[in-house]
Amino acid sequence: MSIPLLRAAALVLCLLAGLPSAGLAVEEEVVLGLSQDRVAITADFDGSEILIFGAVKREAPIPQGPPLEVIVAVSGPNSPVTVRRKAKRMGIWVNTDSVLVDSAPSFYAIATSAPFQEVISDTEDLRYRISIARAIRSVGAAMNITNAQDFADAVVRIRENEGLYSLRENTVAVDQQTLFRSAIDMPADLTEGHYTARIFLTRAGKVVSSFETDIDVRKVGLERFLYSLSREQPFLYGLMSLAIAIAAGWSASAAFRLLRNN
């Protein structure tokens, strides 16, 4: 084969390699919108609701077969958590064992368009770490600690009772397998930081598309000033707190004397 033909053949192969395979083409893709991508924590902040809505972008007609399902997962900043087990010793409750859970989100909410077990398979859940139990990472515990999984379960149970973890099945509305919407309630005691919103499209329990975006949660105004001062200038913050306490005590004492004299 001549050199020009070899070059032409190589060019054709390169072009074919650059084309997406028909079998691997993404037929459905998430197009997402948020009612707000920033949550401001103020003095009268009592929680927030974030509306998550979107559509499914397609290059072909809606596939036949199982219906499209949607999962929305919003998670807060991750941090390690030390969990302690108490036991009664000689009539007194004392800490006996402790386990460091390597990473647990400060807030985690899941909304689904159908029961969770019907929306996604266990294999896909393991792959994408969507369920609450799999969002918590615990590498291991000391050999002398029995039932180490109980410590991770305790984190989930406590934060569910506090309203920080929740699974909200059948709360994502899907219209014509194209439009979807859901609302995530965020409690008043939010941790500052970057929150992540993940959206998954599934069919027959398998993820066909996913999308991820950030939500910024920050203190603003006087709360932000005091928070920053306490972290950056702790000595000055302590002096200011002491001065406020003295002034408040003196004012209360003066008011009490005035009322007593009258």
mmCIF file of C-alpha atoms in Angstrom:
data_model
loop_
_atom_site.group_PDB
_atom_site.id
_atom_site.type_symbol
_atom_site.label_atom_id
_atom_site.label_comp_id
_atom_site.label_asym_id
_atom_site.label_seq_id
_atom_site.Cartn_x
_atom_site.Cartn_y
_atom_site.Cartn_z
ATOM 1 C CA MET A 1 0.000 0.000 0.000
ATOM 2 C CA SER A 2 1.364 3.426 -0.928
ATOM 3 C CA ILE A 3 2.171 6.094 1.659
ATOM 4 C CA PRO A 4 -0.799 8.372 0.663
ATOM 5 C CA LEU A 5 -3.199 5.456 1.081
ATOM 6 C CA LEU A 6 -1.700 4.636 4.464
ATOM 7 C CA ARG A 7 -2.143 8.238 5.571
ATOM 8 C CA ALA A 8 -5.747 8.273 4.327
ATOM 9 C CA ALA A 9 -6.511 5.022 6.149
ATOM 10 C CA ALA A 10 -4.996 6.378 9.354
ATOM 11 C CA LEU A 11 -7.081 9.563 9.054
ATOM 12 C CA VAL A 12 -10.292 7.558 8.619
ATOM 13 C CA LEU A 13 -9.470 5.434 11.669
ATOM 14 C CA CYS A 14 -8.846 8.564 13.754
ATOM 15 C CA LEU A 15 -12.170 10.069 12.681
ATOM 16 C CA LEU A 16 -14.037 6.858 13.470
ATOM 17 C CA ALA A 17 -12.378 6.667 16.885
ATOM 18 C CA GLY A 18 -13.567 10.196 17.647
ATOM 19 C CA LEU A 19 -17.198 9.397 16.867
ATOM 20 C CA PRO A 20 -19.371 8.222 19.803
ATOM 21 C CA SER A 21 -20.474 4.653 19.649
ATOM 22 C CA ALA A 22 -24.182 4.206 19.017
ATOM 23 C CA GLY A 23 -24.379 1.721 21.844
ATOM 24 C CA LEU A 24 -22.666 4.101 24.284
ATOM 25 C CA ALA A 25 -24.524 7.268 23.345
ATOM 26 C CA VAL A 26 -26.346 8.994 26.173
ATOM 27 C CA GLU A 27 -30.017 8.898 25.201
ATOM 28 C CA GLU A 28 -31.290 10.852 28.225
ATOM 29 C CA GLU A 29 -29.578 13.715 30.039
ATOM 30 C CA VAL A 30 -30.502 15.860 33.062
ATOM 31 C CA VAL A 31 -31.113 19.583 32.605
ATOM 32 C CA LEU A 32 -31.394 21.029 36.119
ATOM 33 C CA GLY A 33 -32.632 24.202 37.791
ATOM 34 C CA LEU A 34 -32.619 25.405 41.422
ATOM 35 C CA SER A 35 -34.852 27.994 43.046
ATOM 36 C CA GLN A 36 -31.710 29.231 44.827
ATOM 37 C CA ASP A 37 -28.069 28.200 44.918
ATOM 38 C CA ARG A 38 -27.241 30.190 48.057
ATOM 39 C CA VAL A 39 -28.774 29.982 51.537
ATOM 40 C CA ALA A 40 -28.144 32.918 53.901
ATOM 41 C CA ILE A 41 -28.206 32.188 57.649
ATOM 42 C CA THR A 42 -29.429 35.232 59.582
ATOM 43 C CA ALA A 43 -30.553 35.881 63.170
ATOM 44 C CA ASP A 44 -34.166 34.961 62.364
ATOM 45 C CA PHE A 45 -33.304 32.036 60.093
ATOM 46 C CA ASP A 46 -35.721 29.168 60.778
ATOM 47 C CA GLY A 47 -34.933 26.925 57.841
ATOM 48 C CA SER A 48 -35.228 27.074 54.091
ATOM 49 C CA GLU A 49 -36.880 25.228 51.249
ATOM 50 C CA ILE A 50 -35.044 24.637 47.999
ATOM 51 C CA LEU A 51 -37.095 23.836 44.925
ATOM 52 C CA ILE A 52 -35.270 21.505 42.565
ATOM 53 C CA PHE A 53 -36.709 21.228 39.085
ATOM 54 C CA GLY A 54 -35.481 20.089 35.721
ATOM 55 C CA ALA A 55 -36.096 18.322 32.473
ATOM 56 C CA VAL A 56 -34.787 15.352 30.555
ATOM 57 C CA LYS A 57 -32.965 16.149 27.333
ATOM 58 C CA ARG A 58 -33.324 13.518 24.620
ATOM 59 C CA GLU A 59 -31.996 13.059 21.112
ATOM 60 C CA ALA A 60 -34.570 10.347 20.405
ATOM 61 C CA PRO A 61 -38.163 9.481 21.389
ATOM 62 C CA ILE A 62 -38.894 8.275 24.931
ATOM 63 C CA PRO A 63 -37.561 4.713 25.248
ATOM 64 C CA GLN A 64 -40.112 1.940 25.575
ATOM 65 C CA GLY A 65 -40.104 -0.194 28.694
ATOM 66 C CA PRO A 66 -39.799 0.673 32.389
ATOM 67 C CA PRO A 67 -40.731 4.273 33.295
ATOM 68 C CA LEU A 68 -38.151 6.913 34.069
ATOM 69 C CA GLU A 69 -37.537 7.493 37.786
ATOM 70 C CA VAL A 70 -35.744 10.380 39.491
ATOM 71 C CA ILE A 71 -33.643 10.555 42.665
ATOM 72 C CA VAL A 72 -32.632 13.851 44.275
ATOM 73 C CA ALA A 73 -29.944 13.754 46.995
ATOM 74 C CA VAL A 74 -28.763 16.863 48.860
ATOM 75 C CA SER A 75 -25.824 16.492 51.240
ATOM 76 C CA GLY A 76 -24.001 18.879 53.548
ATOM 77 C CA PRO A 77 -20.283 19.124 54.346
ATOM 78 C CA ASN A 78 -18.659 15.858 55.417
ATOM 79 C CA SER A 79 -16.694 15.543 58.635
ATOM 80 C CA PRO A 80 -15.479 12.772 60.954
ATOM 81 C CA VAL A 81 -17.665 11.895 63.936
ATOM 82 C CA THR A 82 -16.600 10.152 67.143
ATOM 83 C CA VAL A 83 -19.355 7.870 68.449
ATOM 84 C CA ARG A 84 -19.197 6.545 71.993
ATOM 85 C CA ARG A 85 -20.993 3.610 73.536
ATOM 86 C CA LYS A 86 -22.227 3.874 77.109
ATOM 87 C CA ALA A 87 -22.601 1.058 79.581
ATOM 88 C CA LYS A 88 -23.716 0.859 83.194
ATOM 89 C CA ARG A 89 -20.861 0.148 85.585
ATOM 90 C CA MET A 90 -21.609 -0.060 89.325
ATOM 91 C CA GLY A 91 -24.792 1.942 88.829
ATOM 92 C CA ILE A 92 -23.120 4.700 86.801
ATOM 93 C CA TRP A 93 -23.339 5.220 83.034
ATOM 94 C CA VAL A 94 -19.831 5.548 81.581
ATOM 95 C CA ASN A 95 -18.288 5.570 78.113
ATOM 96 C CA THR A 96 -16.877 2.153 77.292
ATOM 97 C CA ASP A 97 -16.079 2.049 73.562
ATOM 98 C CA SER A 98 -15.620 4.709 70.904
ATOM 99 C CA VAL A 99 -15.348 4.539 67.122
ATOM 100 C CA LEU A 100 -14.313 7.276 64.695
ATOM 101 C CA VAL A 101 -16.722 7.360 61.758
ATOM 102 C CA ASP A 102 -14.417 8.671 59.048
ATOM 103 C CA SER A 103 -16.912 10.758 57.105
ATOM 104 C CA ALA A 104 -20.564 11.644 57.663
ATOM 105 C CA PRO A 105 -22.525 14.467 56.000
ATOM 106 C CA SER A 106 -23.875 17.128 58.352
ATOM 107 C CA PHE A 107 -27.139 17.059 56.397
ATOM 108 C CA TYR A 108 -28.512 14.459 53.988
ATOM 109 C CA ALA A 109 -31.908 14.336 52.321
ATOM 110 C CA ILE A 110 -33.085 11.976 49.593
ATOM 111 C CA ALA A 111 -36.244 12.471 47.539
ATOM 112 C CA THR A 112 -37.454 9.849 45.075
ATOM 113 C CA SER A 113 -40.243 9.514 42.540
ATOM 114 C CA ALA A 114 -41.122 6.013 43.795
ATOM 115 C CA PRO A 115 -40.142 3.723 46.691
ATOM 116 C CA PHE A 116 -36.355 3.723 47.005
ATOM 117 C CA GLN A 117 -35.933 -0.010 46.493
ATOM 118 C CA GLU A 118 -37.876 0.206 43.229
ATOM 119 C CA VAL A 119 -35.995 3.237 41.910
ATOM 120 C CA ILE A 120 -32.427 1.933 42.128
ATOM 121 C CA SER A 121 -30.783 -1.448 42.468
ATOM 122 C CA ASP A 122 -28.481 -2.327 45.319
ATOM 123 C CA THR A 123 -25.529 -2.542 42.918
ATOM 124 C CA GLU A 124 -26.104 0.962 41.573
ATOM 125 C CA ASP A 125 -26.651 2.279 45.092
ATOM 126 C CA LEU A 126 -23.299 0.811 46.100
ATOM 127 C CA ARG A 127 -21.646 2.389 43.063
ATOM 128 C CA TYR A 128 -23.034 5.915 43.542
ATOM 129 C CA ARG A 129 -23.391 5.847 47.367
ATOM 130 C CA ILE A 130 -26.893 7.308 47.361
ATOM 131 C CA SER A 131 -28.687 5.769 50.327
ATOM 132 C CA ILE A 132 -28.153 7.287 53.759
ATOM 133 C CA ALA A 133 -26.302 4.250 55.093
ATOM 134 C CA ARG A 134 -23.854 4.310 52.173
ATOM 135 C CA ALA A 135 -23.304 8.063 52.363
ATOM 136 C CA ILE A 136 -21.490 7.447 55.658
ATOM 137 C CA ARG A 137 -17.967 6.103 55.379
ATOM 138 C CA SER A 138 -16.488 4.123 58.251
ATOM 139 C CA VAL A 139 -13.204 2.430 57.371
ATOM 140 C CA GLY A 140 -12.921 0.258 60.429
ATOM 141 C CA ALA A 141 -12.770 -0.039 64.183
ATOM 142 C CA ALA A 142 -10.460 -1.559 66.738
ATOM 143 C CA MET A 143 -10.410 -5.333 66.908
ATOM 144 C CA ASN A 144 -11.702 -5.352 70.493
ATOM 145 C CA ILE A 145 -14.923 -3.515 69.546
ATOM 146 C CA THR A 146 -17.885 -5.714 68.727
ATOM 147 C CA ASN A 147 -20.732 -4.729 66.399
ATOM 148 C CA ALA A 148 -18.800 -1.792 64.942
ATOM 149 C CA GLN A 149 -21.580 -1.158 62.413
ATOM 150 C CA ASP A 150 -23.820 -0.140 65.313
ATOM 151 C CA PHE A 151 -21.787 3.051 65.698
ATOM 152 C CA ALA A 152 -22.471 4.172 62.108
ATOM 153 C CA ASP A 153 -26.128 3.193 62.563
ATOM 154 C CA ALA A 154 -26.211 5.359 65.697
ATOM 155 C CA VAL A 155 -25.090 8.412 63.682
ATOM 156 C CA VAL A 156 -27.942 7.825 61.230
ATOM 157 C CA ARG A 157 -30.517 7.278 63.991
ATOM 158 C CA ILE A 158 -29.511 10.392 65.959
ATOM 159 C CA ARG A 159 -29.462 12.666 62.928
ATOM 160 C CA GLU A 160 -32.753 11.288 61.656
ATOM 161 C CA ASN A 161 -34.313 12.191 65.013
ATOM 162 C CA GLU A 162 -32.820 15.686 64.696
ATOM 163 C CA GLY A 163 -34.286 16.106 61.216
ATOM 164 C CA LEU A 164 -30.861 16.239 59.559
ATOM 165 C CA TYR A 165 -31.197 12.928 57.676
ATOM 166 C CA SER A 166 -34.349 11.954 55.795
ATOM 167 C CA LEU A 167 -35.605 9.693 53.025
ATOM 168 C CA ARG A 168 -38.660 11.147 51.272
ATOM 169 C CA GLU A 169 -40.122 8.580 48.939
ATOM 170 C CA ASN A 170 -42.696 9.508 46.289
ATOM 171 C CA THR A 171 -41.940 13.236 46.658
ATOM 172 C CA VAL A 172 -40.446 13.851 43.202
ATOM 173 C CA ALA A 173 -43.156 14.615 40.639
ATOM 174 C CA VAL A 174 -42.360 13.401 37.118
ATOM 175 C CA ASP A 175 -44.526 14.679 34.252
ATOM 176 C CA GLN A 176 -44.620 12.835 30.941
ATOM 177 C CA GLN A 177 -41.220 11.272 31.757
ATOM 178 C CA THR A 178 -39.684 14.630 30.811
ATOM 179 C CA LEU A 179 -40.227 17.231 33.564
ATOM 180 C CA PHE A 180 -39.563 16.691 37.269
ATOM 181 C CA ARG A 181 -39.658 18.771 40.431
ATOM 182 C CA SER A 182 -39.208 18.357 44.154
ATOM 183 C CA ALA A 183 -38.715 20.502 47.274
ATOM 184 C CA ILE A 184 -36.071 19.858 49.924
ATOM 185 C CA ASP A 185 -36.658 21.312 53.404
ATOM 186 C CA MET A 186 -33.468 22.423 55.140
ATOM 187 C CA PRO A 187 -33.605 22.830 58.955
ATOM 188 C CA ALA A 188 -32.607 25.904 60.971
ATOM 189 C CA ASP A 189 -29.434 24.390 62.451
ATOM 190 C CA LEU A 190 -27.529 24.076 59.187
ATOM 191 C CA THR A 191 -23.756 23.735 59.091
ATOM 192 C CA GLU A 192 -21.974 26.326 56.979
ATOM 193 C CA GLY A 193 -20.264 25.166 53.809
ATOM 194 C CA HIS A 194 -20.821 23.813 50.346
ATOM 195 C CA TYR A 195 -23.824 21.520 49.934
ATOM 196 C CA THR A 196 -24.075 19.160 46.982
ATOM 197 C CA ALA A 197 -27.255 18.405 45.053
ATOM 198 C CA ARG A 198 -27.141 15.226 42.968
ATOM 199 C CA ILE A 199 -29.850 14.155 40.539
ATOM 200 C CA PHE A 200 -30.061 10.650 39.093
ATOM 201 C CA LEU A 201 -32.262 9.379 36.265
ATOM 202 C CA THR A 202 -32.916 5.653 36.478
ATOM 203 C CA ARG A 203 -34.691 2.985 34.474
ATOM 204 C CA ALA A 204 -35.259 -0.519 35.810
ATOM 205 C CA GLY A 205 -33.032 0.319 38.763
ATOM 206 C CA LYS A 206 -30.071 1.392 36.634
ATOM 207 C CA VAL A 207 -28.674 4.936 36.500
ATOM 208 C CA VAL A 208 -28.878 6.303 32.949
ATOM 209 C CA SER A 209 -27.790 9.880 33.703
ATOM 210 C CA SER A 210 -26.666 12.025 36.639
ATOM 211 C CA PHE A 211 -25.995 15.662 37.385
ATOM 212 C CA GLU A 212 -24.318 17.455 40.292
ATOM 213 C CA THR A 213 -24.337 21.082 41.443
ATOM 214 C CA ASP A 214 -23.413 23.076 44.564
ATOM 215 C CA ILE A 215 -25.465 25.084 47.059
ATOM 216 C CA ASP A 216 -23.589 27.605 49.210
ATOM 217 C CA VAL A 217 -24.776 27.956 52.825
ATOM 218 C CA ARG A 218 -23.250 30.914 54.707
ATOM 219 C CA LYS A 219 -23.885 33.162 57.703
ATOM 220 C CA VAL A 220 -24.457 36.803 56.725
ATOM 221 C CA GLY A 221 -24.665 40.170 58.485
ATOM 222 C CA LEU A 222 -23.961 40.350 62.222
ATOM 223 C CA GLU A 223 -23.894 36.557 62.535
ATOM 224 C CA ARG A 224 -21.127 36.356 59.942
ATOM 225 C CA PHE A 225 -19.144 39.122 61.685
ATOM 226 C CA LEU A 226 -19.346 37.441 65.091
ATOM 227 C CA TYR A 227 -18.544 34.022 63.656
ATOM 228 C CA SER A 228 -15.487 35.332 61.790
ATOM 229 C CA LEU A 229 -14.337 37.337 64.816
ATOM 230 C CA SER A 230 -14.537 34.282 67.088
ATOM 231 C CA ARG A 231 -12.390 32.271 64.663
ATOM 232 C CA GLU A 232 -9.909 34.905 63.526
ATOM 233 C CA GLN A 233 -9.603 37.103 66.670
ATOM 234 C CA PRO A 234 -10.563 34.904 69.645
ATOM 235 C CA PHE A 235 -8.905 37.210 72.220
ATOM 236 C CA LEU A 236 -10.774 40.277 70.976
ATOM 237 C CA TYR A 237 -13.982 38.221 70.776
ATOM 238 C CA GLY A 238 -13.523 37.154 74.401
ATOM 239 C CA LEU A 239 -12.959 40.734 75.565
ATOM 240 C CA MET A 240 -16.049 41.899 73.695
ATOM 241 C CA SER A 241 -18.146 39.083 75.186
ATOM 242 C CA LEU A 242 -16.895 39.982 78.672
ATOM 243 C CA ALA A 243 -17.714 43.664 78.146
ATOM 244 C CA ILE A 244 -21.214 42.815 76.916
ATOM 245 C CA ALA A 245 -21.791 40.529 79.908
ATOM 246 C CA ILE A 246 -20.637 43.241 82.368
ATOM 247 C CA ALA A 247 -22.796 45.870 80.674
ATOM 248 C CA ALA A 248 -25.828 43.566 80.677
ATOM 249 C CA GLY A 249 -25.326 42.730 84.365
ATOM 250 C CA TRP A 250 -24.929 46.386 85.356
ATOM 251 C CA SER A 251 -28.023 47.386 83.340
ATOM 252 C CA ALA A 252 -30.108 44.639 84.953
ATOM 253 C CA SER A 253 -28.904 45.655 88.431
ATOM 254 C CA ALA A 254 -29.673 49.344 87.790
ATOM 255 C CA ALA A 255 -33.136 48.501 86.503
ATOM 256 C CA PHE A 256 -33.816 46.326 89.544
ATOM 257 C CA ARG A 257 -32.762 49.108 91.951
ATOM 258 C CA LEU A 258 -34.924 51.606 90.078
ATOM 259 C CA LEU A 259 -37.976 49.366 90.313
ATOM 260 C CA ARG A 260 -37.368 48.665 94.003
ATOM 261 C CA ASN A 261 -37.048 52.369 94.871
ATOM 262 C CA ASN A 262 -40.287 53.123 93.065
#
